[in-house]
Amino acid sequence: MAVRRAIVRPPGSNFAEGLTSANLGVPDVARALEQHARYCEALEACGVALTRLPADGDHPDATFVEDAAVLRREHAILTRPGAPSRAGEVAAIDAALAPYFSTRSRIEEPGTLDGGDVCEAGDRFLIGISARTNEAGARQLAALLRRDGVDSTLVDIRNTDGLLHLKSGISWLGDGRFAVNRALAAHPALRGLDMVRVEDGEAYAANCIRVNDHVLVASGFPRFEKMLRERGYDPLPVAVSEFEKMDGGLSCLSLRF
Ligand code: CIR
């Protein structure tokens, strides 16, 4: 589906105080801002208009806007993030989406859900059950989507090493195809999918985003870029090292519709 607009929010001065399990050191906020600016330019180069929210000084993880909502056509589903420190991010995203989405629903207690666990794949969704998204949250989302005529597959990644979110390991490339890293390639719920397998050593590259005629990919993963090119995609590398330090990736930095 064509992407016309994206919501983005730069990291704040408190960015390094966010949640992380990566052992990659403390992010450099100035460099993160620079990378974020280049990321925004890359989206614009793909034909996307941006809604730019101001940095959120109260929520260090608020630059990862994807986690606060799931979007499907004219329906926005506001999430209930699994990390308590992120609960306060949702209100601003709700307000930013309001002009564009006539129907807005919410994940309700006891459900928790992070948008990073939700992979829209053409006419269906994959919903990860993770340390952040619980089964109640995943089932609520599946039920809301079902009302819109969309089926979902739940993918339990709680025993899958190294993945914060489902989309840390799998991305929709369009055309019936996914980019998948080794951690997820053998997952029983994903059997039969057409996969571009991200090689070991490049696992982080599995979080990429198809945006119109391009695929935004994290820079520094030449083998993955080559694989995409060989399959006819047009990869657009973007540096996101400072976001990787905070467990984030390309998809988390925008809400696209
Ligand atoms: C967090 O732990 O919630 C943030 N530091 C990173 C969130 C990344 N979001 C995503 O993958 N969708």
mmCIF file of C-alpha atoms and ligand atoms in Angstrom:
data_model
loop_
_atom_site.group_PDB
_atom_site.id
_atom_site.type_symbol
_atom_site.label_atom_id
_atom_site.label_comp_id
_atom_site.label_asym_id
_atom_site.label_seq_id
_atom_site.Cartn_x
_atom_site.Cartn_y
_atom_site.Cartn_z
ATOM 1 C CA MET A 1 0.000 0.000 0.000
ATOM 2 C CA ALA A 2 1.253 3.484 -0.821
ATOM 3 C CA VAL A 3 2.715 5.433 2.095
ATOM 4 C CA ARG A 4 1.723 9.090 1.929
ATOM 5 C CA ARG A 5 2.446 10.404 5.414
ATOM 6 C CA ALA A 6 4.491 9.496 8.476
ATOM 7 C CA ILE A 7 4.565 10.765 12.030
ATOM 8 C CA VAL A 8 8.051 11.256 13.419
ATOM 9 C CA ARG A 9 9.478 12.720 16.591
ATOM 10 C CA PRO A 10 13.159 13.485 17.168
ATOM 11 C CA PRO A 11 14.955 12.126 20.209
ATOM 12 C CA GLY A 12 15.068 14.477 23.185
ATOM 13 C CA SER A 13 18.061 15.495 25.289
ATOM 14 C CA ASN A 14 17.054 12.679 27.669
ATOM 15 C CA PHE A 15 17.306 10.033 24.922
ATOM 16 C CA ALA A 16 20.123 8.111 26.636
ATOM 17 C CA GLU A 17 17.878 7.580 29.694
ATOM 18 C CA GLY A 18 15.522 5.313 27.766
ATOM 19 C CA LEU A 19 15.193 1.567 28.073
ATOM 20 C CA THR A 20 17.818 -0.636 26.523
ATOM 21 C CA SER A 21 19.189 -4.138 26.700
ATOM 22 C CA ALA A 22 21.800 -3.594 23.983
ATOM 23 C CA ASN A 23 25.368 -3.554 25.157
ATOM 24 C CA LEU A 24 26.481 -1.050 22.593
ATOM 25 C CA GLY A 25 27.318 1.918 24.790
ATOM 26 C CA VAL A 26 25.631 5.230 25.478
ATOM 27 C CA PRO A 27 24.068 6.936 22.462
ATOM 28 C CA ASP A 28 25.421 10.288 21.356
ATOM 29 C CA VAL A 29 22.346 12.538 21.351
ATOM 30 C CA ALA A 30 23.761 14.989 18.803
ATOM 31 C CA ARG A 31 24.541 12.132 16.441
ATOM 32 C CA ALA A 32 21.099 10.617 17.068
ATOM 33 C CA LEU A 33 19.517 13.939 16.066
ATOM 34 C CA GLU A 34 21.638 14.027 12.932
ATOM 35 C CA GLN A 35 20.668 10.450 12.048
ATOM 36 C CA HIS A 36 17.036 11.236 12.716
ATOM 37 C CA ALA A 37 17.208 14.195 10.340
ATOM 38 C CA ARG A 38 18.684 11.950 7.613
ATOM 39 C CA TYR A 39 15.978 9.355 8.303
ATOM 40 C CA CYS A 40 13.315 12.024 7.789
ATOM 41 C CA GLU A 41 14.973 13.068 4.525
ATOM 42 C CA ALA A 42 14.966 9.463 3.348
ATOM 43 C CA LEU A 43 11.220 9.176 4.004
ATOM 44 C CA GLU A 44 10.651 12.412 2.111
ATOM 45 C CA ALA A 45 12.770 11.105 -0.767
ATOM 46 C CA CYS A 46 10.328 8.178 -0.925
ATOM 47 C CA GLY A 47 7.446 10.619 -1.426
ATOM 48 C CA VAL A 48 6.234 10.726 2.197
ATOM 49 C CA ALA A 49 4.930 13.926 3.861
ATOM 50 C CA LEU A 50 5.955 14.221 7.502
ATOM 51 C CA THR A 51 4.085 15.222 10.619
ATOM 52 C CA ARG A 52 6.888 16.246 12.956
ATOM 53 C CA LEU A 53 6.107 16.125 16.670
ATOM 54 C CA PRO A 54 8.303 18.015 19.119
ATOM 55 C CA ALA A 55 10.762 16.020 21.225
ATOM 56 C CA ASP A 56 9.202 14.738 24.439
ATOM 57 C CA GLY A 57 11.309 15.670 27.442
ATOM 58 C CA ASP A 58 9.294 13.442 29.759
ATOM 59 C CA HIS A 59 9.618 10.215 27.785
ATOM 60 C CA PRO A 60 13.106 9.279 26.620
ATOM 61 C CA ASP A 61 11.790 6.496 24.348
ATOM 62 C CA ALA A 62 9.163 8.692 22.670
ATOM 63 C CA THR A 63 11.172 8.956 19.443
ATOM 64 C CA PHE A 64 10.125 5.322 18.845
ATOM 65 C CA VAL A 65 6.644 6.455 17.794
ATOM 66 C CA GLU A 66 5.752 3.186 16.114
ATOM 67 C CA ASP A 67 5.124 1.520 19.455
ATOM 68 C CA ALA A 68 2.194 3.776 20.374
ATOM 69 C CA ALA A 69 -0.236 2.884 17.581
ATOM 70 C CA VAL A 70 -1.190 0.333 14.958
ATOM 71 C CA LEU A 71 -2.677 1.714 11.765
ATOM 72 C CA ARG A 72 -4.882 -0.046 9.279
ATOM 73 C CA ARG A 73 -6.532 2.033 6.568
ATOM 74 C CA GLU A 74 -8.818 4.557 8.331
ATOM 75 C CA HIS A 75 -8.572 2.734 11.688
ATOM 76 C CA ALA A 76 -5.951 3.735 14.292
ATOM 77 C CA ILE A 77 -5.529 1.480 17.295
ATOM 78 C CA LEU A 78 -3.773 3.183 20.189
ATOM 79 C CA THR A 79 -1.620 0.764 22.097
ATOM 80 C CA ARG A 80 -0.992 0.157 25.771
ATOM 81 C CA PRO A 81 2.808 -0.122 25.828
ATOM 82 C CA GLY A 82 4.273 -3.002 27.763
ATOM 83 C CA ALA A 83 6.876 -0.835 29.502
ATOM 84 C CA PRO A 84 5.208 1.360 32.168
ATOM 85 C CA SER A 85 7.674 4.194 31.467
ATOM 86 C CA ARG A 86 6.209 4.472 27.947
ATOM 87 C CA ALA A 87 2.506 4.665 28.850
ATOM 88 C CA GLY A 88 2.513 8.463 28.703
ATOM 89 C CA GLU A 89 3.615 8.505 25.054
ATOM 90 C CA VAL A 90 0.251 7.464 23.668
ATOM 91 C CA ALA A 91 -1.760 10.660 24.225
ATOM 92 C CA ALA A 92 0.394 12.789 21.908
ATOM 93 C CA ILE A 93 0.271 10.120 19.207
ATOM 94 C CA ASP A 94 -3.511 9.910 19.554
ATOM 95 C CA ALA A 95 -3.751 13.684 19.040
ATOM 96 C CA ALA A 96 -1.410 13.561 16.032
ATOM 97 C CA LEU A 97 -3.436 10.777 14.395
ATOM 98 C CA ALA A 98 -6.866 12.275 15.104
ATOM 99 C CA PRO A 99 -7.018 14.450 11.951
ATOM 100 C CA TYR A 100 -6.311 11.465 9.728
ATOM 101 C CA PHE A 101 -8.179 8.548 11.321
ATOM 102 C CA SER A 102 -11.939 8.586 11.656
ATOM 103 C CA THR A 103 -11.964 5.443 13.796
ATOM 104 C CA ARG A 104 -9.730 5.134 16.816
ATOM 105 C CA SER A 105 -9.699 2.186 19.219
ATOM 106 C CA ARG A 106 -7.550 1.310 22.189
ATOM 107 C CA ILE A 107 -5.862 -1.713 23.658
ATOM 108 C CA GLU A 108 -7.363 -2.010 27.128
ATOM 109 C CA GLU A 109 -6.149 -3.425 30.428
ATOM 110 C CA PRO A 110 -5.036 -6.178 31.030
ATOM 111 C CA GLY A 111 -3.732 -6.111 27.467
ATOM 112 C CA THR A 112 -0.364 -4.643 26.649
ATOM 113 C CA LEU A 113 0.893 -4.145 23.135
ATOM 114 C CA ASP A 114 3.815 -2.384 21.442
ATOM 115 C CA GLY A 115 3.502 -1.449 17.787
ATOM 116 C CA GLY A 116 6.933 -2.985 17.201
ATOM 117 C CA ASP A 117 5.297 -6.373 17.661
ATOM 118 C CA VAL A 118 2.882 -5.819 14.806
ATOM 119 C CA CYS A 119 3.836 -6.592 11.237
ATOM 120 C CA GLU A 120 1.287 -5.672 8.601
ATOM 121 C CA ALA A 121 1.732 -8.004 5.679
ATOM 122 C CA GLY A 122 -0.642 -7.190 2.880
ATOM 123 C CA ASP A 123 -4.026 -8.639 3.720
ATOM 124 C CA ARG A 124 -3.030 -9.992 7.119
ATOM 125 C CA PHE A 125 -1.111 -9.110 10.252
ATOM 126 C CA LEU A 126 1.522 -10.928 12.263
ATOM 127 C CA ILE A 127 1.289 -10.073 15.966
ATOM 128 C CA GLY A 128 4.168 -10.944 18.258
ATOM 129 C CA ILE A 129 3.699 -12.000 21.850
ATOM 130 C CA SER A 130 6.807 -10.747 23.601
ATOM 131 C CA ALA A 131 8.105 -9.311 26.833
ATOM 132 C CA ARG A 132 6.108 -6.173 25.900
ATOM 133 C CA THR A 133 2.999 -7.511 24.164
ATOM 134 C CA ASN A 134 1.009 -9.977 26.211
ATOM 135 C CA GLU A 135 -1.468 -12.506 24.946
ATOM 136 C CA ALA A 136 -4.445 -10.375 25.987
ATOM 137 C CA GLY A 137 -3.109 -7.406 24.034
ATOM 138 C CA ALA A 138 -2.362 -9.513 20.978
ATOM 139 C CA ARG A 139 -5.859 -11.058 21.065
ATOM 140 C CA GLN A 140 -7.526 -7.663 21.480
ATOM 141 C CA LEU A 141 -5.698 -6.363 18.445
ATOM 142 C CA ALA A 142 -6.549 -9.473 16.428
ATOM 143 C CA ALA A 143 -10.236 -9.047 17.354
ATOM 144 C CA LEU A 144 -10.232 -5.364 16.346
ATOM 145 C CA LEU A 145 -8.615 -6.202 13.023
ATOM 146 C CA ARG A 146 -11.018 -9.076 12.449
ATOM 147 C CA ARG A 147 -13.888 -6.566 12.642
ATOM 148 C CA ASP A 148 -12.175 -4.801 9.748
ATOM 149 C CA GLY A 149 -12.062 -8.099 7.866
ATOM 150 C CA VAL A 150 -8.348 -8.679 8.494
ATOM 151 C CA ASP A 151 -6.908 -11.949 9.810
ATOM 152 C CA SER A 152 -3.915 -12.156 12.136
ATOM 153 C CA THR A 153 -1.363 -14.773 13.077
ATOM 154 C CA LEU A 154 0.018 -14.684 16.618
ATOM 155 C CA VAL A 155 3.752 -15.327 16.849
ATOM 156 C CA ASP A 156 5.091 -16.098 20.308
ATOM 157 C CA ILE A 157 8.667 -14.801 20.479
ATOM 158 C CA ARG A 158 9.132 -15.056 24.216
ATOM 159 C CA ASN A 159 11.620 -17.882 23.733
ATOM 160 C CA THR A 160 13.317 -16.346 20.738
ATOM 161 C CA ASP A 161 16.697 -14.942 21.725
ATOM 162 C CA GLY A 162 17.718 -11.404 21.019
ATOM 163 C CA LEU A 163 14.393 -9.961 19.876
ATOM 164 C CA LEU A 164 12.755 -7.119 21.749
ATOM 165 C CA HIS A 165 9.888 -7.014 19.293
ATOM 166 C CA LEU A 166 8.627 -9.217 16.476
ATOM 167 C CA LYS A 167 9.771 -6.653 13.932
ATOM 168 C CA SER A 168 13.287 -6.744 15.350
ATOM 169 C CA GLY A 169 13.492 -9.977 13.341
ATOM 170 C CA ILE A 170 11.016 -9.735 10.469
ATOM 171 C CA SER A 171 9.839 -7.082 8.032
ATOM 172 C CA TRP A 172 7.332 -7.043 5.215
ATOM 173 C CA LEU A 173 8.934 -6.295 1.872
ATOM 174 C CA GLY A 174 5.715 -6.324 -0.114
ATOM 175 C CA ASP A 175 4.986 -8.673 -2.998
ATOM 176 C CA GLY A 176 4.242 -11.534 -0.584
ATOM 177 C CA ARG A 177 7.780 -11.503 0.793
ATOM 178 C CA PHE A 178 9.477 -10.900 4.157
ATOM 179 C CA ALA A 179 13.013 -10.162 5.342
ATOM 180 C CA VAL A 180 13.695 -12.502 8.267
ATOM 181 C CA ASN A 181 16.719 -13.103 10.463
ATOM 182 C CA ARG A 182 17.837 -16.485 11.706
ATOM 183 C CA ALA A 183 16.211 -16.081 15.117
ATOM 184 C CA LEU A 184 12.780 -16.177 13.478
ATOM 185 C CA ALA A 185 13.253 -18.039 10.205
ATOM 186 C CA ALA A 186 12.450 -21.412 11.751
ATOM 187 C CA HIS A 187 9.552 -20.234 13.907
ATOM 188 C CA PRO A 188 6.647 -22.651 13.433
ATOM 189 C CA ALA A 189 4.103 -19.815 13.095
ATOM 190 C CA LEU A 190 6.036 -18.455 10.117
ATOM 191 C CA ARG A 191 6.353 -21.690 8.182
ATOM 192 C CA GLY A 192 5.782 -21.367 4.461
ATOM 193 C CA LEU A 193 6.456 -17.644 4.210
ATOM 194 C CA ASP A 194 8.492 -16.381 1.277
ATOM 195 C CA MET A 195 11.592 -15.129 3.089
ATOM 196 C CA VAL A 196 14.714 -13.214 2.228
ATOM 197 C CA ARG A 197 16.979 -14.610 4.918
ATOM 198 C CA VAL A 198 19.168 -12.039 6.574
ATOM 199 C CA GLU A 199 22.581 -13.586 7.148
ATOM 200 C CA ASP A 200 24.154 -14.136 10.532
ATOM 201 C CA GLY A 201 26.229 -11.132 11.447
ATOM 202 C CA GLU A 202 23.648 -8.866 9.808
ATOM 203 C CA ALA A 203 20.673 -9.813 12.000
ATOM 204 C CA TYR A 204 19.867 -6.192 12.848
ATOM 205 C CA ALA A 205 19.212 -5.505 9.156
ATOM 206 C CA ALA A 206 16.010 -7.576 9.341
ATOM 207 C CA ASN A 207 14.286 -4.449 10.636
ATOM 208 C CA CYS A 208 13.802 -2.581 7.389
ATOM 209 C CA ILE A 209 10.837 -0.731 5.892
ATOM 210 C CA ARG A 210 9.307 -0.881 2.471
ATOM 211 C CA VAL A 211 8.304 2.663 1.595
ATOM 212 C CA ASN A 212 6.756 3.011 -1.848
ATOM 213 C CA ASP A 213 9.474 2.222 -4.412
ATOM 214 C CA HIS A 214 12.295 1.860 -1.885
ATOM 215 C CA VAL A 215 13.280 -0.243 1.091
ATOM 216 C CA LEU A 216 14.891 1.757 3.886
ATOM 217 C CA VAL A 217 17.649 -0.387 5.368
ATOM 218 C CA ALA A 218 20.058 0.202 8.219
ATOM 219 C CA SER A 219 23.427 1.185 6.779
ATOM 220 C CA GLY A 220 26.394 -1.108 7.282
ATOM 221 C CA PHE A 221 24.843 -4.355 6.070
ATOM 222 C CA PRO A 222 26.133 -4.773 2.518
ATOM 223 C CA ARG A 223 25.179 -8.422 2.073
ATOM 224 C CA PHE A 224 21.553 -7.697 2.876
ATOM 225 C CA GLU A 225 21.537 -4.689 0.554
ATOM 226 C CA LYS A 226 22.931 -6.892 -2.212
ATOM 227 C CA MET A 227 20.290 -9.565 -1.599
ATOM 228 C CA LEU A 228 17.576 -6.951 -1.921
ATOM 229 C CA ARG A 229 19.061 -5.505 -5.090
ATOM 230 C CA GLU A 230 19.300 -8.969 -6.636
ATOM 231 C CA ARG A 231 15.591 -9.403 -6.020
ATOM 232 C CA GLY A 232 14.716 -6.140 -7.700
ATOM 233 C CA TYR A 233 14.288 -3.912 -4.645
ATOM 234 C CA ASP A 234 15.807 -0.471 -4.306
ATOM 235 C CA PRO A 235 17.454 -0.280 -0.861
ATOM 236 C CA LEU A 236 18.071 3.122 0.669
ATOM 237 C CA PRO A 237 20.610 2.860 3.503
ATOM 238 C CA VAL A 238 20.135 5.064 6.564
ATOM 239 C CA ALA A 239 22.492 5.195 9.556
ATOM 240 C CA VAL A 240 20.705 4.385 12.816
ATOM 241 C CA SER A 241 23.582 3.315 15.072
ATOM 242 C CA GLU A 242 22.505 5.589 17.950
ATOM 243 C CA PHE A 243 18.991 4.155 17.900
ATOM 244 C CA GLU A 244 20.337 0.600 17.792
ATOM 245 C CA LYS A 245 22.074 1.385 21.089
ATOM 246 C CA MET A 246 18.603 1.902 22.562
ATOM 247 C CA ASP A 247 17.147 -1.284 21.016
ATOM 248 C CA GLY A 248 15.408 0.670 18.258
ATOM 249 C CA GLY A 249 15.502 0.427 14.511
ATOM 250 C CA LEU A 250 14.198 1.959 11.337
ATOM 251 C CA SER A 251 10.593 0.899 11.672
ATOM 252 C CA CYS A 252 10.224 2.208 15.235
ATOM 253 C CA LEU A 253 11.052 5.744 14.215
ATOM 254 C CA SER A 254 7.889 6.443 12.243
ATOM 255 C CA LEU A 255 4.208 5.682 12.009
ATOM 256 C CA ARG A 256 3.463 5.377 8.322
ATOM 257 C CA PHE A 257 0.152 5.600 6.526
HETATM 258 C C1 CIR B 1 12.218 0.419 24.273
HETATM 259 O O1 CIR B 1 12.887 -0.418 24.890
HETATM 260 O O2 CIR B 1 10.989 0.469 24.357
HETATM 261 C C2 CIR B 1 12.933 1.399 23.402
HETATM 262 N N1 CIR B 1 14.195 1.713 23.971
HETATM 263 C C3 CIR B 1 13.118 0.828 22.021
HETATM 264 C C4 CIR B 1 11.839 0.604 21.286
HETATM 265 C C5 CIR B 1 12.046 0.129 19.912
HETATM 266 N N2 CIR B 1 10.824 0.022 19.224
HETATM 267 C C6 CIR B 1 10.574 -0.857 18.285
HETATM 268 O O3 CIR B 1 11.376 -1.730 18.004
HETATM 269 N N3 CIR B 1 9.381 -0.792 17.690
#
